[in-house]
């Protein structure tokens, strides 16, 4: 029995050596894929391999064709084609955080004069920073973030502006503005009757300090219909019940506090007065309603 056991062990060693000798040799791309896969997992490794393969393929094609003039343009074109062939082509655009923006506005913002629509474009050639800047030029967008999600998605997150008032320009058109004075969109005034109208000012920015002060006094603000600029120096407040308050130049906070103290936020002043003049910080001139 012992001699038999020894021969069996020797044959086992020989078999193992032969098995190792016949092991299949890995190709260059297989070794590349294996090495990259050890660094990451799932989609990340596949994407890394794909990008590496695209780069190698582009160089090989250039060398085979002998094309090294305009090499930057040629590599860009070849890598784009290779990326599409490997499935890295944009087929989906996702949008998060939008209540007012339409998909059409986003798609138009992402269009390129040469490449056209972002759909069908190589994801490798989508410039996320350039796309972000284009989207932030849209009136409703306060800030945006753009991500490339491999293998085929462009994801966009936006923070939209909050309308604070309507600004009437010199031509009589109405524009939504926020509390920074940024024009959001031109709109029909009948669609936003809940917002104050800023009129008579050369630019919306001149009314921003007053609008900000009114937003800090919501009860008073809810009764204001029109913020009328007088020579871009000061403002009159026209209330929804046909009562007017003439404000002084400079910071409006003290005058608004006086209005609140007199009951303007409850509508009491409008019952007996046509207007109140608060341009003098020490005095208030009252004009009673005509009988």
Short mmCIF file of N, CA and C in Angstrom, two decimals, residues 201-290:
data_model
loop_
_atom_site.label_atom_id
_atom_site.label_comp_id
_atom_site.label_asym_id
_atom_site.label_seq_id
_atom_site.Cartn_x
_atom_site.Cartn_y
_atom_site.Cartn_z
N UNK A 201 -40.30 102.62 -12.30
CA UNK A 201 -38.86 102.59 -12.04
C UNK A 201 -38.11 102.23 -13.32
N UNK A 202 -36.92 102.79 -13.46
CA UNK A 202 -36.12 102.53 -14.66
C UNK A 202 -35.56 101.11 -14.67
N UNK A 203 -35.41 100.51 -13.49
CA UNK A 203 -34.94 99.13 -13.40
C UNK A 203 -35.52 98.51 -12.13
N UNK A 204 -35.70 97.20 -12.12
CA UNK A 204 -36.29 96.57 -10.93
C UNK A 204 -35.42 96.65 -9.69
N UNK A 205 -34.10 96.79 -9.88
CA UNK A 205 -33.20 96.80 -8.73
C UNK A 205 -33.48 97.95 -7.77
N UNK A 206 -34.00 99.08 -8.30
CA UNK A 206 -34.23 100.24 -7.44
C UNK A 206 -35.28 99.96 -6.36
N UNK A 207 -36.18 99.01 -6.62
CA UNK A 207 -37.25 98.71 -5.66
C UNK A 207 -36.91 97.59 -4.69
N UNK A 208 -35.77 96.95 -4.86
CA UNK A 208 -35.45 95.77 -4.06
C UNK A 208 -35.37 96.06 -2.56
N UNK A 209 -34.72 97.15 -2.10
CA UNK A 209 -34.70 97.40 -0.65
C UNK A 209 -36.10 97.53 -0.06
N UNK A 210 -37.01 98.21 -0.78
CA UNK A 210 -38.38 98.36 -0.29
C UNK A 210 -39.12 97.03 -0.30
N UNK A 211 -38.96 96.26 -1.38
CA UNK A 211 -39.63 94.96 -1.45
C UNK A 211 -39.15 94.04 -0.32
N UNK A 212 -37.85 94.08 -0.06
CA UNK A 212 -37.31 93.25 1.02
C UNK A 212 -37.91 93.64 2.36
N UNK A 213 -38.03 94.96 2.60
CA UNK A 213 -38.62 95.44 3.85
C UNK A 213 -40.09 95.04 3.96
N UNK A 214 -40.81 95.06 2.85
CA UNK A 214 -42.22 94.65 2.86
C UNK A 214 -42.36 93.16 3.16
N UNK A 215 -41.47 92.35 2.60
CA UNK A 215 -41.53 90.91 2.85
C UNK A 215 -41.25 90.59 4.32
N UNK A 216 -40.61 91.50 5.02
CA UNK A 216 -40.38 91.31 6.45
C UNK A 216 -41.60 91.69 7.26
N UNK A 217 -42.62 92.25 6.60
CA UNK A 217 -43.87 92.67 7.24
C UNK A 217 -45.04 92.10 6.44
N UNK A 218 -45.26 90.80 6.51
CA UNK A 218 -46.22 90.12 5.63
C UNK A 218 -47.65 90.64 5.71
N UNK A 219 -48.11 91.04 6.89
CA UNK A 219 -49.49 91.55 7.01
C UNK A 219 -49.66 92.83 6.20
N UNK A 220 -48.68 93.72 6.30
CA UNK A 220 -48.72 94.97 5.54
C UNK A 220 -48.57 94.69 4.05
N UNK A 221 -47.62 93.83 3.69
CA UNK A 221 -47.36 93.53 2.29
C UNK A 221 -48.58 92.94 1.60
N UNK A 222 -49.36 92.13 2.31
CA UNK A 222 -50.51 91.47 1.69
C UNK A 222 -51.55 92.45 1.19
N UNK A 223 -51.53 93.69 1.69
CA UNK A 223 -52.51 94.70 1.27
C UNK A 223 -51.98 95.65 0.20
N UNK A 224 -50.69 95.53 -0.13
CA UNK A 224 -50.08 96.42 -1.13
C UNK A 224 -50.31 95.86 -2.53
N UNK A 225 -50.84 96.70 -3.42
CA UNK A 225 -51.07 96.28 -4.81
C UNK A 225 -49.97 96.79 -5.72
N UNK A 226 -49.56 98.06 -5.53
CA UNK A 226 -48.59 98.68 -6.44
C UNK A 226 -47.52 99.42 -5.64
N UNK A 227 -46.28 99.23 -6.04
CA UNK A 227 -45.15 100.01 -5.53
C UNK A 227 -44.77 100.96 -6.66
N UNK A 228 -45.14 102.23 -6.50
CA UNK A 228 -44.95 103.22 -7.57
C UNK A 228 -43.71 104.07 -7.31
N UNK A 229 -42.77 104.01 -8.23
CA UNK A 229 -41.56 104.81 -8.12
C UNK A 229 -41.84 106.25 -8.52
N UNK A 230 -41.28 107.18 -7.76
CA UNK A 230 -41.41 108.60 -8.06
C UNK A 230 -40.01 109.12 -8.39
N UNK A 231 -39.73 109.23 -9.69
CA UNK A 231 -38.44 109.75 -10.13
C UNK A 231 -37.25 108.91 -9.71
N UNK A 232 -37.45 107.63 -9.45
CA UNK A 232 -36.38 106.74 -8.98
C UNK A 232 -35.73 107.24 -7.70
N UNK A 233 -36.47 108.08 -6.95
CA UNK A 233 -35.93 108.62 -5.70
C UNK A 233 -36.64 108.04 -4.48
N UNK A 234 -37.95 107.91 -4.60
CA UNK A 234 -38.73 107.39 -3.50
C UNK A 234 -39.94 106.64 -4.07
N UNK A 235 -40.82 106.13 -3.17
CA UNK A 235 -41.95 105.32 -3.63
C UNK A 235 -43.24 105.69 -2.92
N UNK A 236 -44.33 105.47 -3.63
CA UNK A 236 -45.67 105.48 -3.04
C UNK A 236 -46.17 104.04 -3.00
N UNK A 237 -46.86 103.71 -1.93
CA UNK A 237 -47.51 102.40 -1.84
C UNK A 237 -49.00 102.58 -2.10
N UNK A 238 -49.51 101.87 -3.08
CA UNK A 238 -50.94 101.90 -3.37
C UNK A 238 -51.55 100.59 -2.90
N UNK A 239 -52.46 100.70 -1.95
CA UNK A 239 -53.04 99.51 -1.35
C UNK A 239 -54.23 99.01 -2.17
N UNK A 240 -54.63 97.79 -1.90
CA UNK A 240 -55.69 97.15 -2.68
C UNK A 240 -57.06 97.78 -2.45
N UNK A 241 -57.18 98.58 -1.43
CA UNK A 241 -58.46 99.25 -1.15
C UNK A 241 -58.40 100.75 -1.46
N UNK A 242 -57.57 101.11 -2.46
CA UNK A 242 -57.47 102.48 -2.97
C UNK A 242 -56.91 103.48 -1.97
N UNK A 243 -56.13 103.03 -1.04
CA UNK A 243 -55.45 103.90 -0.09
C UNK A 243 -53.99 104.02 -0.50
N UNK A 244 -53.42 105.24 -0.37
CA UNK A 244 -52.03 105.48 -0.78
C UNK A 244 -51.20 105.96 0.39
N UNK A 245 -49.98 105.46 0.49
CA UNK A 245 -49.01 105.93 1.48
C UNK A 245 -47.80 106.46 0.74
N UNK A 246 -47.46 107.71 1.01
CA UNK A 246 -46.29 108.33 0.39
C UNK A 246 -45.09 108.15 1.31
N UNK A 247 -44.08 107.47 0.82
CA UNK A 247 -42.91 107.14 1.62
C UNK A 247 -41.78 108.14 1.38
N UNK A 248 -40.89 108.31 2.36
CA UNK A 248 -39.76 109.22 2.19
C UNK A 248 -38.65 108.59 1.36
N UNK A 249 -37.67 109.39 0.99
CA UNK A 249 -36.47 108.85 0.35
C UNK A 249 -35.65 108.09 1.40
N UNK A 250 -34.79 107.21 0.90
CA UNK A 250 -33.93 106.46 1.81
C UNK A 250 -34.59 105.21 2.34
N UNK A 251 -34.04 104.64 3.42
CA UNK A 251 -34.57 103.40 3.98
C UNK A 251 -36.05 103.52 4.35
N UNK A 252 -36.82 102.52 3.96
CA UNK A 252 -38.28 102.58 4.15
C UNK A 252 -38.74 101.96 5.46
N UNK A 253 -37.86 101.27 6.16
CA UNK A 253 -38.25 100.55 7.37
C UNK A 253 -39.00 101.38 8.39
N UNK A 254 -38.48 102.54 8.81
CA UNK A 254 -39.18 103.34 9.82
C UNK A 254 -40.58 103.77 9.37
N UNK A 255 -40.73 104.17 8.10
CA UNK A 255 -42.04 104.58 7.60
C UNK A 255 -43.01 103.40 7.58
N UNK A 256 -42.53 102.23 7.22
CA UNK A 256 -43.40 101.05 7.21
C UNK A 256 -43.82 100.68 8.63
N UNK A 257 -42.93 100.86 9.58
CA UNK A 257 -43.29 100.59 10.98
C UNK A 257 -44.38 101.56 11.44
N UNK A 258 -44.30 102.81 11.02
CA UNK A 258 -45.34 103.79 11.37
C UNK A 258 -46.68 103.40 10.75
N UNK A 259 -46.64 102.93 9.51
CA UNK A 259 -47.87 102.49 8.85
C UNK A 259 -48.50 101.33 9.61
N UNK A 260 -47.68 100.38 10.01
CA UNK A 260 -48.21 99.25 10.77
C UNK A 260 -48.80 99.71 12.09
N UNK A 261 -48.12 100.65 12.73
CA UNK A 261 -48.62 101.16 14.01
C UNK A 261 -49.95 101.88 13.88
N UNK A 262 -50.20 102.48 12.72
CA UNK A 262 -51.46 103.19 12.48
C UNK A 262 -52.57 102.28 11.97
N UNK A 263 -52.24 101.02 11.75
CA UNK A 263 -53.26 100.07 11.33
C UNK A 263 -53.38 99.86 9.84
N UNK A 264 -52.37 100.27 9.07
CA UNK A 264 -52.45 100.08 7.62
C UNK A 264 -52.48 98.61 7.25
N UNK A 265 -51.89 97.78 8.08
CA UNK A 265 -51.88 96.35 7.79
C UNK A 265 -53.23 95.69 8.00
N UNK A 266 -54.13 96.38 8.70
CA UNK A 266 -55.47 95.83 8.94
C UNK A 266 -56.53 96.47 8.06
N UNK A 267 -56.17 97.53 7.34
CA UNK A 267 -57.13 98.20 6.47
C UNK A 267 -57.89 99.33 7.15
N UNK A 268 -57.55 99.66 8.41
CA UNK A 268 -58.29 100.70 9.14
C UNK A 268 -58.11 102.09 8.52
N UNK A 269 -56.88 102.40 8.06
CA UNK A 269 -56.63 103.74 7.52
C UNK A 269 -57.47 104.02 6.29
N UNK A 270 -57.69 103.01 5.47
CA UNK A 270 -58.41 103.22 4.22
C UNK A 270 -59.89 103.53 4.43
N UNK A 271 -60.39 103.27 5.63
CA UNK A 271 -61.81 103.53 5.90
C UNK A 271 -62.11 105.02 5.93
N UNK A 272 -61.14 105.82 6.33
CA UNK A 272 -61.38 107.26 6.48
C UNK A 272 -60.43 108.15 5.68
N UNK A 273 -59.34 107.58 5.14
CA UNK A 273 -58.33 108.41 4.48
C UNK A 273 -58.15 108.05 3.01
N UNK A 274 -57.83 109.09 2.21
CA UNK A 274 -57.42 108.86 0.82
C UNK A 274 -55.95 108.49 0.77
N UNK A 275 -55.14 109.23 1.55
CA UNK A 275 -53.71 108.92 1.58
C UNK A 275 -53.09 109.46 2.86
N UNK A 276 -51.90 108.97 3.15
CA UNK A 276 -51.10 109.46 4.25
C UNK A 276 -49.71 109.77 3.70
N UNK A 277 -49.19 110.93 4.08
CA UNK A 277 -47.88 111.38 3.60
C UNK A 277 -46.87 111.24 4.74
N UNK A 278 -45.91 110.36 4.56
CA UNK A 278 -44.90 110.07 5.58
C UNK A 278 -43.51 110.55 5.18
N UNK A 279 -43.45 111.49 4.27
CA UNK A 279 -42.14 111.93 3.78
C UNK A 279 -41.35 112.67 4.85
N UNK A 280 -42.02 113.29 5.79
CA UNK A 280 -41.35 113.92 6.92
C UNK A 280 -41.27 112.90 8.05
N UNK A 281 -40.07 112.59 8.50
CA UNK A 281 -39.94 111.55 9.54
C UNK A 281 -40.57 111.94 10.87
N UNK A 282 -40.84 113.24 11.08
CA UNK A 282 -41.40 113.70 12.35
C UNK A 282 -42.91 113.89 12.31
N UNK A 283 -43.44 114.04 11.10
CA UNK A 283 -44.86 114.35 10.97
C UNK A 283 -45.51 113.42 9.95
N UNK A 284 -46.84 113.35 10.03
CA UNK A 284 -47.63 112.59 9.05
C UNK A 284 -48.80 113.47 8.61
N UNK A 285 -48.93 113.65 7.31
CA UNK A 285 -50.04 114.44 6.78
C UNK A 285 -51.12 113.48 6.32
N UNK A 286 -52.35 113.69 6.80
CA UNK A 286 -53.46 112.80 6.48
C UNK A 286 -54.48 113.54 5.62
N UNK A 287 -54.93 112.92 4.54
CA UNK A 287 -55.98 113.50 3.71
C UNK A 287 -57.23 112.62 3.84
N UNK A 288 -58.29 113.17 4.44
CA UNK A 288 -59.52 112.39 4.62
C UNK A 288 -60.19 112.11 3.28
N UNK A 289 -61.04 111.10 3.28
CA UNK A 289 -61.82 110.79 2.10
C UNK A 289 -62.83 111.90 1.84
N UNK A 290 -63.09 112.13 0.57
CA UNK A 290 -64.10 113.13 0.23
C UNK A 290 -65.47 112.57 0.58
#
